[in-house]
XYZ file of C-alpha atoms in Angstrom:
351
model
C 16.347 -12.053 -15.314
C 17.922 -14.202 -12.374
C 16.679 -12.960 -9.612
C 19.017 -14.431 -6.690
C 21.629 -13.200 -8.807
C 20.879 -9.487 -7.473
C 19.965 -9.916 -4.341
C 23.826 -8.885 -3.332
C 24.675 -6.548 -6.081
C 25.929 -2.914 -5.020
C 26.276 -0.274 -7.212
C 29.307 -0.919 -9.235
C 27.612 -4.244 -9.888
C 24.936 -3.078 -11.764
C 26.766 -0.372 -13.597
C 28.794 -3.431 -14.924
C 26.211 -5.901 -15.307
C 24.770 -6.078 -19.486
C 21.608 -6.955 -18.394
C 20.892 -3.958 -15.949
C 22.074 -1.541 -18.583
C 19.948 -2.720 -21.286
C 17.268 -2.600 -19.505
C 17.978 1.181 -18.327
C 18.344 2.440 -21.969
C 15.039 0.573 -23.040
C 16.365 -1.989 -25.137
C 14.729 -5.228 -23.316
C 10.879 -3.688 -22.634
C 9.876 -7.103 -22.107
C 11.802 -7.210 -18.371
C 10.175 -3.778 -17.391
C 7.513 -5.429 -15.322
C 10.236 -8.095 -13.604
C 12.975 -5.549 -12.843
C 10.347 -3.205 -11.393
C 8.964 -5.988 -9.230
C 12.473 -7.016 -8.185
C 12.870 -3.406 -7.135
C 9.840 -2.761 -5.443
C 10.522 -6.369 -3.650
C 13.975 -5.310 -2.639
C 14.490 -1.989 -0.887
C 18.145 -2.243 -0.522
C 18.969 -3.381 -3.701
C 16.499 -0.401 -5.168
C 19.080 1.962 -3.637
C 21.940 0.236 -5.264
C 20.473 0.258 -8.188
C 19.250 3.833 -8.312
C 23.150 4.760 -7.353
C 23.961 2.826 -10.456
C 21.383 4.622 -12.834
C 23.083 8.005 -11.872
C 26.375 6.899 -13.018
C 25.151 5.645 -15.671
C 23.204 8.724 -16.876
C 26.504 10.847 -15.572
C 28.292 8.945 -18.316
C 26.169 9.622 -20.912
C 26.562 13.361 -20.826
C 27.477 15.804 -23.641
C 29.584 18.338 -24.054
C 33.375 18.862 -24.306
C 36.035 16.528 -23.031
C 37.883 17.261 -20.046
C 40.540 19.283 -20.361
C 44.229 17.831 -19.760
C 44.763 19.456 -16.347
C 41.408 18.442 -15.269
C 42.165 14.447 -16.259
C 45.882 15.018 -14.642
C 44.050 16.525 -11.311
C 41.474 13.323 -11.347
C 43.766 10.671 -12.077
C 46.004 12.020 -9.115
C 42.616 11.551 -6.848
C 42.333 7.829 -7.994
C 46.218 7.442 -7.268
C 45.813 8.680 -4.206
C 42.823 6.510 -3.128
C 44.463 3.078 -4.466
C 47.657 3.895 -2.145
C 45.282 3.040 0.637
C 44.939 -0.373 -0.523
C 47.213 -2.911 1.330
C 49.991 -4.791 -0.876
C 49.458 -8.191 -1.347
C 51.501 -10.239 1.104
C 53.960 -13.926 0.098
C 50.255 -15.309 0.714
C 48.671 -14.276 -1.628
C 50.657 -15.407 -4.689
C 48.544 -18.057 -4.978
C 45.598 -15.513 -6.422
C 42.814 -17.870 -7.350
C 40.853 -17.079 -11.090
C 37.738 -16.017 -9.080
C 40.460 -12.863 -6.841
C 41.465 -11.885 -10.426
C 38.324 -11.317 -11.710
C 37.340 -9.413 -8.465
C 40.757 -6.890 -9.140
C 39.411 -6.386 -12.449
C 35.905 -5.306 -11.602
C 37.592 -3.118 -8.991
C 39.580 -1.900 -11.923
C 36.550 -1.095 -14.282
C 34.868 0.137 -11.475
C 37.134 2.579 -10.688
C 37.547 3.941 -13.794
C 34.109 4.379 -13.940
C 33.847 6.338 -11.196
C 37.114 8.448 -12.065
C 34.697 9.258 -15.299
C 31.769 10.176 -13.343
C 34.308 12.890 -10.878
C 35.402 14.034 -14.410
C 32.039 14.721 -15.957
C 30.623 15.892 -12.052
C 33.832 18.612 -11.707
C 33.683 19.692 -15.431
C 29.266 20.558 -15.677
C 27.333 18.675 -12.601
C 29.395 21.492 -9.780
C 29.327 23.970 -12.665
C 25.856 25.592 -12.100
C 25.004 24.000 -15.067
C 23.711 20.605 -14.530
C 20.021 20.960 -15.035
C 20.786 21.298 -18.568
C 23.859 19.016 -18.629
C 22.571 14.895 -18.062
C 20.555 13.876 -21.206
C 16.828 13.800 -20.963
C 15.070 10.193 -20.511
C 12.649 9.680 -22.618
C 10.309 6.483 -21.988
C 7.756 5.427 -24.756
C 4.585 2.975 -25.012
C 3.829 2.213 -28.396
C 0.374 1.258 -29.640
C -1.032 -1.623 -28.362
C 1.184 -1.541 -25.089
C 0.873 -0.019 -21.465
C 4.228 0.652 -19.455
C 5.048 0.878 -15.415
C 7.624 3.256 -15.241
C 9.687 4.689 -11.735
C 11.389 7.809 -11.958
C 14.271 8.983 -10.258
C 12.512 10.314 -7.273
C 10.589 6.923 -7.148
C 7.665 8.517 -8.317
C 5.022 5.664 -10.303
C 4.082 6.064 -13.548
C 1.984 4.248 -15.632
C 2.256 4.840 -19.491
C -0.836 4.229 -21.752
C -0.448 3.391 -25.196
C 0.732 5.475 -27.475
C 1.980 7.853 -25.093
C 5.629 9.490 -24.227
C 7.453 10.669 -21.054
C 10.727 12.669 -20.689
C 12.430 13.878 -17.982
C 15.875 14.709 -16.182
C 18.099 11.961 -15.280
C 18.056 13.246 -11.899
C 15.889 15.619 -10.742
C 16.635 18.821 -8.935
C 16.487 19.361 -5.337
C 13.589 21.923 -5.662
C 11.882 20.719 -8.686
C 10.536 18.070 -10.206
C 9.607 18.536 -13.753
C 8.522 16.388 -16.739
C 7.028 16.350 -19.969
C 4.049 13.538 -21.117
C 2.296 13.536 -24.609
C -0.400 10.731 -24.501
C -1.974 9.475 -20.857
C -0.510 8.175 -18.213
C -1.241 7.854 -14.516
C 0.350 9.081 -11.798
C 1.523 8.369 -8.094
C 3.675 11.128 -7.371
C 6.088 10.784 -4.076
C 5.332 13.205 -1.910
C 8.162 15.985 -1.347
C 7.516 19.195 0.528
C 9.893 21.253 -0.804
C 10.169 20.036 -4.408
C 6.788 20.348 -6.543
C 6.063 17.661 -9.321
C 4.946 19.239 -12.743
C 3.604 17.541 -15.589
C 3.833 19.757 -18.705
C 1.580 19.017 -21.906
C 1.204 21.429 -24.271
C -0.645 24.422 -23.063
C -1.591 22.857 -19.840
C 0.886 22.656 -16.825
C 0.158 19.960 -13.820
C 1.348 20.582 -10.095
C 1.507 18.430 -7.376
C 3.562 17.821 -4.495
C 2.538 14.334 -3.690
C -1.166 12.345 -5.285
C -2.695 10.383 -7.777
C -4.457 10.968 -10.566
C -4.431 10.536 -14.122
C -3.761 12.845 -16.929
C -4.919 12.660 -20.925
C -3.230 14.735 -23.592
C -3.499 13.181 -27.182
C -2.606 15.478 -29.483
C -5.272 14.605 -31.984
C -8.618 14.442 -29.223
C -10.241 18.575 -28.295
C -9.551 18.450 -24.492
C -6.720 17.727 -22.111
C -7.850 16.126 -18.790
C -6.609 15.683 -15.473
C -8.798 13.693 -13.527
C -8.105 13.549 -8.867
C -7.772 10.400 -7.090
C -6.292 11.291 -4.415
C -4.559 14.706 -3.058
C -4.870 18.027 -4.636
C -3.690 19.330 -7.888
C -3.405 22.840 -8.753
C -4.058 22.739 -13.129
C -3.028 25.964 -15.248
C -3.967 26.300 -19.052
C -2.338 28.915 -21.037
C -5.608 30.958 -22.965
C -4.003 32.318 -25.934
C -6.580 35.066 -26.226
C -5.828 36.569 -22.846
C -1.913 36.154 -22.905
C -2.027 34.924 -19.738
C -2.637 30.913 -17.288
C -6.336 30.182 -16.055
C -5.557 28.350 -12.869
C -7.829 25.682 -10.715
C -7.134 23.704 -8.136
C -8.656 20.397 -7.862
C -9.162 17.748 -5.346
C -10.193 14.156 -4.800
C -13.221 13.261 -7.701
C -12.650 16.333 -9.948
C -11.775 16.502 -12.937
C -10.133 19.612 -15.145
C -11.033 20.169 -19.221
C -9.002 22.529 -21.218
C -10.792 22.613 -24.588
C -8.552 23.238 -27.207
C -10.979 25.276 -29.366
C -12.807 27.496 -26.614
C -9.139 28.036 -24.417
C -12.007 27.075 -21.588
C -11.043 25.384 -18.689
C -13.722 24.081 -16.272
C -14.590 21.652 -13.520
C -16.489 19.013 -13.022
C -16.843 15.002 -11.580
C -16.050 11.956 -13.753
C -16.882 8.569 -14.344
C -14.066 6.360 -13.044
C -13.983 3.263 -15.383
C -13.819 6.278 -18.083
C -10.975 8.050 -16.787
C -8.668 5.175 -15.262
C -10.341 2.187 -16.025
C -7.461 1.443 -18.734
C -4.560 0.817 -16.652
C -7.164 -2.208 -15.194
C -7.632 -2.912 -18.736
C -10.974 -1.865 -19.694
C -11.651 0.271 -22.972
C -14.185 2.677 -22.000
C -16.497 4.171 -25.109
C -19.210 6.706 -24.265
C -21.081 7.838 -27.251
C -17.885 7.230 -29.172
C -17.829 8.653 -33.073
C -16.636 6.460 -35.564
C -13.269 8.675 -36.597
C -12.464 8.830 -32.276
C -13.525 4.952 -32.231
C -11.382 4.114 -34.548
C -8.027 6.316 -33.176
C -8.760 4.769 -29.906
C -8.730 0.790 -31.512
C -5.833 1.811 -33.356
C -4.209 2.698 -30.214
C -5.287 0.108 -27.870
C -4.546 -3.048 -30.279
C -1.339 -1.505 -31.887
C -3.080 -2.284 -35.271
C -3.551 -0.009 -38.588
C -7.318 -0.001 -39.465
C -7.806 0.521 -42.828
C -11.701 2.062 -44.162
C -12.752 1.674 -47.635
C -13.882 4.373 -49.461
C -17.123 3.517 -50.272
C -17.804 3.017 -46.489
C -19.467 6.241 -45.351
C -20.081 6.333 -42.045
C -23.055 7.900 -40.673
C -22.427 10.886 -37.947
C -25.202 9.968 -35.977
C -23.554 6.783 -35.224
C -22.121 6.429 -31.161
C -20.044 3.850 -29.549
C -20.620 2.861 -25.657
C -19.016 -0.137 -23.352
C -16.903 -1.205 -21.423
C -14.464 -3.742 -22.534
C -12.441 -5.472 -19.903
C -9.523 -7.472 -22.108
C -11.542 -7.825 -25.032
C -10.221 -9.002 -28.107
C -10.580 -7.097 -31.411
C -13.080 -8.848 -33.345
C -15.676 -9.012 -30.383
C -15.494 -4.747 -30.001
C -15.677 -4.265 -33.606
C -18.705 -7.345 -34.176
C -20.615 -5.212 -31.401
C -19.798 -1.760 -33.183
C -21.289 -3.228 -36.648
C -24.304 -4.290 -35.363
C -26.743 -4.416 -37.231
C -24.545 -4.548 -40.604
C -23.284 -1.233 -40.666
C -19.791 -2.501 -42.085
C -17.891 -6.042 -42.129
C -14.435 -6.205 -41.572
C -11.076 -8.343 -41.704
C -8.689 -8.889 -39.809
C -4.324 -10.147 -41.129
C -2.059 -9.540 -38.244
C -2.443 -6.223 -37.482
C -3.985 -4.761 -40.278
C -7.834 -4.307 -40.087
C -9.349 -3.783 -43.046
C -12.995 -2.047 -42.839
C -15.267 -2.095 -45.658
């Protein structure tokens, strides 16, 4: 990413420029944490660019084509606005390679635009534009975290093996998203437009805080632990037909258990909850099976156990591991000799 080459670009730019677009659909991960820090580095340029990501999203909408009259009705519009433009004078015959290519991008820009007034007129003023601009959906595979900004400018930071989708655009009175995995949160604060985090059974709302939210679909609990602010947390108890509600505040922590449709309260440990986006794997009396999901996970490797290995249920994992590598987590998890292992890549083999 060039930088300086940026530091000027309005919206049109972007929408035009390969690079920007790539990055938007989530084909170059590996410039998420430079285009982020150019944003966050740039405030004016942020808004240019977040003007761009709406067109772009406009563009990508389904549905029926315009109809004929509607197209005839637009094009008149754009007609109408190039008229303005001044006719080139006997000066400027002499239109230099660099003026050409500016008329051009003028040229694909307005078109552009003339696409987004199309797809705006036909669902976006039609009542029906919650439904109508194609989800985003942001991933983290195993063995990778993601910082993510959504449209409201609203932080997110994806944990491994976790998934995020939401509206291109958000509404003016709601803010809503979906998350499978764990991710953390630092949720712009907006008065009139509450944030909600759905995951499974268990709804999130917030109208501006931090805090940090776990909901694997293989672990027993989902958890929503406070940093800052206060979160209202409602779990759906099948039994009763009906949400259990609490609100929670700074240090507290929410449990929906799967199997007892309980929720409850209660403080956490820190380094346990939200030490990972610092980069610490945090085991507390750890089982083998949960150790195992959680290596799997965190190293983006397959872990393969032999059959003859039974592992004994009385065995439990604890640390803290700040960036440690494989081998070192699983040489302290053997100790002493309860397996040996190999590692090829990213297959583990455990025997």
């Amino acid at each position: 990413m060039e930088e300086q080459k940026y530091k000027h670009f309005k919206c049109n730019d972007f929408v035009l420029d390969d690079d920007f677009r790539a990055w938007l659909d989530g084909q170059a991960p590996e410039k998420n944490h430079l285009w982020e820090s150019w944003l966050l580095a740039n405030p004016a340029g942020r808004i240019e660019a977040e003007k761009a990501k709406t067109v772009i999203y406009a563009l990508q909408i389904k549905g029926k084509k315009p109809e004929t009259e509607d197209v005839d009705q637009q094009w008149k519009r754009l007609e109408t606005a190039m008229a303005t433009v001044k006719p080139l004078t006997s000066e400027s015959k002499e239109i230099t390679y660099g003026r050409i290519f500016t008329v051009l991008k003028w040229m694909a820009a307005a078109s552009i635009v003339l696409a987004v007034i199309f797809a705006t007129d036909r669902y976006l003023l039609s009542g029906r534009h919650h439904t109508a601009l194609a989800p985003v959906e942001q991933r983290s595979d195993n063995g990778q975290q993601r910082d993510i900004i959504l449209p409201d400018g609203t932080r997110v930071k994806l944990n491994a093996g976790s998934v995020v989708s939401y509206p291109a655009q958000f509404a003016d009175n709601l803010r809503e998203i979906t998350l499978t995995g764990e991710a953390f949160f630092q949720v712009v604060a907006m008065k009139n437009a509450p944030f909600i985090i759905h995951t499974g059974k268990v709804t999130t709302k917030v109208l501006g805080t931090s805090f940090n939210v776990r909901a694997y679909p293989e672990t027993d609990d989902v958890q929503v632990a406070v940093v800052e602010g206060t979160v209202k947390v409602s779990a759906e108890i099948s039994s009763l037909k009906q949400k259990n509600s609490v609100c929670l505040t700074k240090s507290e922590m929410a449990t929906f258990e799967k199997k007892r449709q309980a929720l409850t309260i209660s403080p956490y440990d820190e380094a346990e909850q939200i030490g990972w986006k610092d980069g610490v794997l945090y085991l507390e009396k750890s089982d083998f099976a949960s150790t195992i999901i959680k290596l799997e996970r965190w190293y983006g490797v397959k872990i393969n156990i032999n059959k003859d290995l039974k592992p004994d249920p009385t065995w439990r994992f604890s640390g803290s591991f700040h960036n440690k590598p494989l081998g070192y987590i699983l040489n302290v998890m053997r100790y002493p000799n309860r397996f040996s292992y190999s590692i090829h890549a990213d297959i583990v083999n455990i025997q």
